[in-house]
Amino acid sequence: MGDGASHPGPPKSALAPLPSHRGLPPPPPAQSHPTPPTHPQPPLGLASPLLRCPSQRLLDRVVRRYAEVADAGSIFMDHFTDRDKLRLLYTLAVNSHPILLQIFPGAEGWPLPKYLGSCGRFIVSTSTSPLQEFYDAPPDQAADLAYQLLGVLESLRSNDLNYFFYFTHIDAGMFGVFNNGHLFIRDASAVGVIDKQEGSQEATGAGENKDIFSCLVSGCQAQLPSCDSISEKQSLVLVCQKLLPRLLQGRFPSPVQDDIDSTLAQCGDATRPDPEALGAASQLKDILRPLRTCDSRFAYRYPDCKYNDKF
């Protein structure tokens, strides 16, 4: 075959129309129908824990403090491009952790690391060591970390802005420790927020109202619990069941260990009323406070702890 020859096409039989069945009438001619206009539907509810129980005050805070846009600081979205809006919605749906770091920054006293930026699916924040690396820590350090952990949960339940933070689930990788000994929330992707001051508008979860972002997170068939069913003790029970025993059990002489084990059992009992569980946590903090030592290993409160019992 010469250089100018063309390549043969597919066999004619492959291009021929399928023969009609004998005895059947020919199909009716195709009719054209005008395509109905389509209107984009706004997202009707993100399955993200952060916006599971939203309020207008919380939504305004998200918009005002979202740092990935020009002119951040306004509660109006005029400065958001379509790309900005899509990026914000996608981040909320896939992993709300970087959004929480921006709207509740550690510089304002929230127990979260500093947000340094993000690129695509990667986020840059201050480095911490995961809590599970301290399961074999000396007793005084274990007592200090457990005391801090209870304090973090207390600040999430009760704070000046009247936001109630709760964990949907908990593991040790969600908490980290800075090199100065200070404990922070390392992964806030499972943290939900309820506005106690303004009240929350429960996000819709019914089948046909679910949007693509909800499906990305939890699947369109998932049934989310009611906001009213989230109790004040929820996070505390999870921590007393899964994390504090790994730090505190078998670490101290009797009768101190007996008192610790007893209060752990009480605050980890999901059947107890909220006041009893919260009271047990307060009692546990009182037991742990004198078990902590004051030295340079705990730089986040040293040397202040030498002069003030508060630290």
GROMACS .gro file of C-alpha atoms in nm:
model
  311
    1MET     CA    1   0.000   0.000   0.000
    2GLY     CA    2   0.144   0.339  -0.102
    3ASP     CA    3   0.200   0.636   0.121
    4GLY     CA    4  -0.111   0.814  -0.014
    5ALA     CA    5  -0.350   0.523   0.044
    6SER     CA    6  -0.627   0.579   0.296
    7HIS     CA    7  -0.702   0.332   0.574
    8PRO     CA    8  -1.013   0.126   0.513
    9GLY     CA    9  -1.316   0.216   0.731
   10PRO     CA   10  -1.514  -0.029   0.942
   11PRO     CA   11  -1.705  -0.308   0.764
   12LYS     CA   12  -2.028  -0.192   0.603
   13SER     CA   13  -2.228  -0.431   0.817
   14ALA     CA   14  -2.114  -0.242   1.124
   15LEU     CA   15  -2.261   0.080   0.986
   16ALA     CA   16  -2.582  -0.061   0.845
   17PRO     CA   17  -2.908  -0.003   1.039
   18LEU     CA   18  -3.053  -0.296   1.225
   19PRO     CA   19  -3.323  -0.473   1.022
   20SER     CA   20  -3.677  -0.418   1.150
   21HIS     CA   21  -3.870  -0.720   1.273
   22ARG     CA   22  -4.091  -0.859   0.999
   23GLY     CA   23  -4.461  -0.786   1.049
   24LEU     CA   24  -4.413  -0.492   1.292
   25PRO     CA   25  -4.520  -0.144   1.188
   26PRO     CA   26  -4.244   0.107   1.139
   27PRO     CA   27  -4.176   0.329   1.437
   28PRO     CA   28  -4.348   0.668   1.439
   29PRO     CA   29  -4.139   0.962   1.325
   30ALA     CA   30  -3.946   1.132   1.600
   31GLN     CA   31  -4.109   1.443   1.738
   32SER     CA   32  -3.918   1.728   1.886
   33HIS     CA   33  -4.028   1.879   2.215
   34PRO     CA   34  -3.903   2.206   2.353
   35THR     CA   35  -3.659   2.152   2.637
   36PRO     CA   36  -3.801   2.295   2.958
   37PRO     CA   37  -3.582   2.564   3.110
   38THR     CA   38  -3.366   2.445   3.399
   39HIS     CA   39  -3.307   2.651   3.707
   40PRO     CA   40  -3.018   2.576   3.943
   41GLN     CA   41  -3.135   2.461   4.283
   42PRO     CA   42  -2.949   2.594   4.587
   43PRO     CA   43  -2.802   2.343   4.831
   44LEU     CA   44  -3.074   2.259   5.082
   45GLY     CA   45  -2.861   2.123   5.361
   46LEU     CA   46  -2.504   2.013   5.407
   47ALA     CA   47  -2.440   1.690   5.594
   48SER     CA   48  -2.131   1.852   5.747
   49PRO     CA   49  -2.152   1.838   6.131
   50LEU     CA   50  -2.057   2.206   6.140
   51LEU     CA   51  -2.381   2.307   5.965
   52ARG     CA   52  -2.601   2.022   6.081
   53CYS     CA   53  -2.788   2.265   6.311
   54PRO     CA   54  -2.718   2.608   6.157
   55SER     CA   55  -2.821   2.953   6.273
   56GLN     CA   56  -2.798   3.283   6.087
   57ARG     CA   57  -2.534   3.401   6.334
   58LEU     CA   58  -2.319   3.094   6.263
   59LEU     CA   59  -2.361   3.126   5.885
   60ASP     CA   60  -2.264   3.495   5.902
   61ARG     CA   61  -1.954   3.398   6.096
   62VAL     CA   62  -1.855   3.144   5.830
   63VAL     CA   63  -1.895   3.398   5.549
   64ARG     CA   64  -1.725   3.682   5.737
   65ARG     CA   65  -1.422   3.481   5.848
   66TYR     CA   66  -1.363   3.263   5.543
   67ALA     CA   67  -1.007   3.364   5.458
   68GLU     CA   68  -0.974   3.220   5.107
   69VAL     CA   69  -1.141   3.518   4.937
   70ALA     CA   70  -1.050   3.880   4.877
   71ASP     CA   71  -1.203   4.136   5.115
   72ALA     CA   72  -1.279   3.878   5.384
   73GLY     CA   73  -1.468   4.029   5.677
   74SER     CA   74  -1.808   4.109   5.528
   75ILE     CA   75  -2.122   3.911   5.606
   76PHE     CA   76  -2.237   3.975   5.248
   77MET     CA   77  -2.121   3.743   4.972
   78ASP     CA   78  -2.083   4.011   4.704
   79HIS     CA   79  -1.707   3.956   4.703
   80PHE     CA   80  -1.747   3.577   4.652
   81THR     CA   81  -1.698   3.457   4.298
   82ASP     CA   82  -1.883   3.146   4.182
   83ARG     CA   83  -1.554   2.960   4.224
   84ASP     CA   84  -1.522   3.087   4.582
   85LYS     CA   85  -1.875   2.973   4.667
   86LEU     CA   86  -1.818   2.628   4.519
   87ARG     CA   87  -1.488   2.590   4.705
   88LEU     CA   88  -1.650   2.688   5.035
   89LEU     CA   89  -1.943   2.448   4.988
   90TYR     CA   90  -1.716   2.163   4.885
   91THR     CA   91  -1.484   2.218   5.182
   92LEU     CA   92  -1.779   2.223   5.420
   93ALA     CA   93  -1.909   1.900   5.271
   94VAL     CA   94  -1.584   1.705   5.256
   95ASN     CA   95  -1.396   1.828   5.564
   96SER     CA   96  -1.507   2.128   5.772
   97HIS     CA   97  -1.185   2.125   5.980
   98PRO     CA   98  -1.012   2.415   5.796
   99ILE     CA   99  -1.332   2.623   5.816
  100LEU     CA  100  -1.351   2.576   6.194
  101LEU     CA  101  -0.987   2.683   6.230
  102GLN     CA  102  -1.071   3.007   6.050
  103ILE     CA  103  -1.397   3.098   6.222
  104PHE     CA  104  -1.288   2.996   6.575
  105PRO     CA  105  -0.914   3.078   6.575
  106GLY     CA  106  -0.678   2.972   6.849
  107ALA     CA  107  -0.560   3.334   6.883
  108GLU     CA  108  -0.900   3.412   7.036
  109GLY     CA  109  -0.870   3.135   7.294
  110TRP     CA  110  -1.039   2.848   7.111
  111PRO     CA  111  -0.867   2.508   7.158
  112LEU     CA  112  -0.765   2.482   6.791
  113PRO     CA  113  -0.427   2.511   6.616
  114LYS     CA  114  -0.342   2.808   6.397
  115TYR     CA  115  -0.463   2.788   6.037
  116LEU     CA  116  -0.177   2.872   5.799
  117GLY     CA  117  -0.343   2.801   5.464
  118SER     CA  118  -0.452   2.528   5.227
  119CYS     CA  119  -0.396   2.411   4.873
  120GLY     CA  120  -0.645   2.174   4.715
  121ARG     CA  121  -0.708   1.888   4.956
  122PHE     CA  122  -0.406   1.980   5.172
  123ILE     CA  123  -0.422   2.204   5.479
  124VAL     CA  124  -0.131   2.363   5.662
  125SER     CA  125  -0.163   2.425   6.037
  126THR     CA  126   0.061   2.430   6.343
  127SER     CA  127   0.214   2.090   6.411
  128THR     CA  128   0.106   1.880   6.708
  129SER     CA  129   0.176   1.527   6.832
  130PRO     CA  130  -0.131   1.297   6.850
  131LEU     CA  131  -0.264   1.210   7.193
  132GLN     CA  132  -0.203   0.837   7.154
  133GLU     CA  133   0.173   0.903   7.166
  134PHE     CA  134   0.125   0.993   7.535
  135TYR     CA  135  -0.055   0.681   7.651
  136ASP     CA  136   0.268   0.567   7.820
  137ALA     CA  137   0.357   0.910   7.958
  138PRO     CA  138   0.458   0.952   8.324
  139PRO     CA  139   0.162   0.975   8.566
  140ASP     CA  140   0.197   1.349   8.624
  141GLN     CA  141   0.195   1.418   8.250
  142ALA     CA  142  -0.100   1.182   8.198
  143ALA     CA  143  -0.290   1.366   8.474
  144ASP     CA  144  -0.207   1.699   8.313
  145LEU     CA  145  -0.330   1.590   7.968
  146ALA     CA  146  -0.650   1.440   8.112
  147TYR     CA  147  -0.711   1.761   8.308
  148GLN     CA  148  -0.662   1.969   7.992
  149LEU     CA  149  -0.890   1.741   7.792
  150LEU     CA  150  -1.171   1.786   8.042
  151GLY     CA  151  -1.108   2.160   8.033
  152VAL     CA  152  -1.134   2.165   7.653
  153LEU     CA  153  -1.470   1.989   7.665
  154GLU     CA  154  -1.588   2.234   7.930
  155SER     CA  155  -1.496   2.532   7.710
  156LEU     CA  156  -1.680   2.373   7.416
  157ARG     CA  157  -1.996   2.340   7.626
  158SER     CA  158  -1.980   2.681   7.791
  159ASN     CA  159  -1.818   2.991   7.638
  160ASP     CA  160  -1.877   3.365   7.606
  161LEU     CA  161  -2.022   3.336   7.254
  162ASN     CA  162  -2.286   3.080   7.357
  163TYR     CA  163  -2.190   2.821   7.097
  164PHE     CA  164  -2.220   2.456   7.200
  165PHE     CA  165  -1.964   2.232   7.030
  166TYR     CA  166  -2.007   1.856   7.025
  167PHE     CA  167  -1.823   1.559   6.875
  168THR     CA  168  -2.013   1.313   6.657
  169HIS     CA  169  -1.741   1.054   6.727
  170ILE     CA  170  -1.401   1.058   6.896
  171ASP     CA  171  -1.062   0.895   6.866
  172ALA     CA  172  -0.718   0.983   7.003
  173GLY     CA  173  -0.600   1.123   6.668
  174MET     CA  174  -0.847   1.409   6.703
  175PHE     CA  175  -0.643   1.563   6.987
  176GLY     CA  176  -0.283   1.674   6.975
  177VAL     CA  177  -0.019   1.820   7.204
  178PHE     CA  178   0.215   2.107   7.120
  179ASN     CA  179   0.580   2.085   7.220
  180ASN     CA  180   0.503   2.315   7.516
  181GLY     CA  181   0.262   2.054   7.657
  182HIS     CA  182  -0.057   2.235   7.559
  183LEU     CA  183  -0.341   2.012   7.435
  184PHE     CA  184  -0.555   2.119   7.138
  185ILE     CA  185  -0.814   1.976   6.902
  186ARG     CA  186  -0.605   1.836   6.618
  187ASP     CA  187  -0.889   1.728   6.390
  188ALA     CA  188  -1.221   1.914   6.410
  189SER     CA  189  -1.387   1.744   6.112
  190ALA     CA  190  -1.628   1.562   6.347
  191VAL     CA  191  -1.722   1.871   6.550
  192GLY     CA  192  -2.074   2.010   6.527
  193VAL     CA  193  -2.190   2.352   6.646
  194ILE     CA  194  -2.524   2.453   6.799
  195ASP     CA  195  -2.605   2.820   6.861
  196LYS     CA  196  -2.746   2.844   7.214
  197GLN     CA  197  -2.800   3.219   7.185
  198GLU     CA  198  -2.997   3.236   6.862
  199GLY     CA  199  -3.124   2.882   6.833
  200SER     CA  200  -3.066   2.650   6.539
  201GLN     CA  201  -3.261   2.583   6.224
  202GLU     CA  202  -3.233   2.208   6.173
  203ALA     CA  203  -3.100   2.120   5.829
  204THR     CA  204  -3.333   1.915   5.611
  205GLY     CA  205  -3.243   1.554   5.559
  206ALA     CA  206  -3.535   1.411   5.367
  207GLY     CA  207  -3.452   1.218   5.054
  208GLU     CA  208  -3.553   1.446   4.769
  209ASN     CA  209  -3.417   1.756   4.940
  210LYS     CA  210  -3.066   1.620   4.971
  211ASP     CA  211  -2.799   1.789   4.765
  212ILE     CA  212  -2.483   1.650   4.609
  213PHE     CA  213  -2.270   1.773   4.899
  214SER     CA  214  -2.476   1.575   5.151
  215CYS     CA  215  -2.432   1.264   4.938
  216LEU     CA  216  -2.056   1.317   4.925
  217VAL     CA  217  -2.035   1.304   5.303
  218SER     CA  218  -2.287   1.058   5.434
  219GLY     CA  219  -2.481   0.905   5.147
  220CYS     CA  220  -2.828   1.013   5.052
  221GLN     CA  221  -2.989   0.731   5.248
  222ALA     CA  222  -2.835   0.825   5.583
  223GLN     CA  223  -3.071   0.945   5.856
  224LEU     CA  224  -2.914   1.215   6.068
  225PRO     CA  225  -3.011   1.253   6.435
  226SER     CA  226  -3.226   1.544   6.543
  227CYS     CA  227  -3.047   1.849   6.683
  228ASP     CA  228  -3.267   1.822   6.992
  229SER     CA  229  -3.128   1.475   7.063
  230ILE     CA  230  -2.772   1.603   7.115
  231SER     CA  231  -2.710   1.621   7.488
  232GLU     CA  232  -2.455   1.833   7.674
  233LYS     CA  233  -2.280   1.519   7.797
  234GLN     CA  234  -2.236   1.362   7.450
  235SER     CA  235  -1.870   1.453   7.397
  236LEU     CA  236  -1.785   1.393   7.762
  237VAL     CA  237  -1.928   1.040   7.755
  238LEU     CA  238  -1.723   0.957   7.444
  239VAL     CA  239  -1.402   1.091   7.601
  240CYS     CA  240  -1.461   0.912   7.933
  241GLN     CA  241  -1.527   0.587   7.748
  242LYS     CA  242  -1.251   0.591   7.486
  243LEU     CA  243  -0.965   0.825   7.577
  244LEU     CA  244  -0.933   0.893   7.950
  245PRO     CA  245  -0.909   0.524   8.050
  246ARG     CA  246  -0.605   0.488   7.822
  247LEU     CA  247  -0.439   0.778   8.001
  248LEU     CA  248  -0.544   0.716   8.361
  249GLN     CA  249  -0.620   0.351   8.440
  250GLY     CA  250  -0.359   0.173   8.653
  251ARG     CA  251  -0.131   0.477   8.678
  252PHE     CA  252  -0.175   0.594   9.038
  253PRO     CA  253  -0.162   0.437   9.386
  254SER     CA  254  -0.476   0.349   9.575
  255PRO     CA  255  -0.706   0.508   9.693
  256VAL     CA  256  -0.651   0.782   9.430
  257GLN     CA  257  -0.680   0.527   9.149
  258ASP     CA  258  -1.005   0.395   9.296
  259ASP     CA  259  -1.151   0.747   9.297
  260ILE     CA  260  -1.040   0.804   8.936
  261ASP     CA  261  -1.188   0.474   8.817
  262SER     CA  262  -1.517   0.548   8.994
  263THR     CA  263  -1.559   0.895   8.842
  264LEU     CA  264  -1.454   0.765   8.499
  265ALA     CA  265  -1.729   0.506   8.514
  266GLN     CA  266  -1.984   0.772   8.609
  267CYS     CA  267  -1.894   1.024   8.339
  268GLY     CA  268  -1.875   0.747   8.078
  269ASP     CA  269  -2.222   0.612   8.156
  270ALA     CA  270  -2.449   0.729   7.873
  271THR     CA  271  -2.761   0.635   8.071
  272ARG     CA  272  -2.695   0.891   8.345
  273PRO     CA  273  -2.865   1.232   8.332
  274ASP     CA  274  -2.654   1.520   8.205
  275PRO     CA  275  -2.602   1.684   8.548
  276GLU     CA  276  -2.465   1.361   8.696
  277ALA     CA  277  -2.218   1.305   8.410
  278LEU     CA  278  -2.103   1.668   8.418
  279GLY     CA  279  -2.072   1.654   8.796
  280ALA     CA  280  -1.853   1.342   8.771
  281ALA     CA  281  -1.627   1.523   8.521
  282SER     CA  282  -1.591   1.818   8.759
  283GLN     CA  283  -1.506   1.579   9.042
  284LEU     CA  284  -1.246   1.408   8.822
  285LYS     CA  285  -1.082   1.744   8.749
  286ASP     CA  286  -1.058   1.809   9.124
  287ILE     CA  287  -0.884   1.472   9.170
  288LEU     CA  288  -0.640   1.533   8.885
  289ARG     CA  289  -0.542   1.891   8.972
  290PRO     CA  290  -0.302   1.805   9.260
  291LEU     CA  291  -0.156   1.513   9.062
  292ARG     CA  292  -0.002   1.752   8.811
  293THR     CA  293   0.346   1.887   8.871
  294CYS     CA  294   0.489   2.231   8.800
  295ASP     CA  295   0.809   2.218   8.597
  296SER     CA  296   0.949   2.321   8.260
  297ARG     CA  297   0.803   2.018   8.080
  298PHE     CA  298   0.473   2.203   8.098
  299ALA     CA  299   0.595   2.526   7.941
  300TYR     CA  300   0.242   2.637   7.854
  301ARG     CA  301   0.178   2.705   8.226
  302TYR     CA  302   0.533   2.734   8.363
  303PRO     CA  303   0.655   2.934   8.558
  304ASP     CA  304   0.305   3.076   8.625
  305CYS     CA  305   0.212   2.755   8.809
  306LYS     CA  306   0.476   2.837   9.071
  307TYR     CA  307   0.289   3.149   9.178
  308ASN     CA  308  -0.076   3.080   9.099
  309ASP     CA  309  -0.277   2.768   9.181
  310LYS     CA  310  -0.497   2.842   8.877
  311PHE     CA  311  -0.220   2.699   8.658
   0.00000   0.00000   0.00000
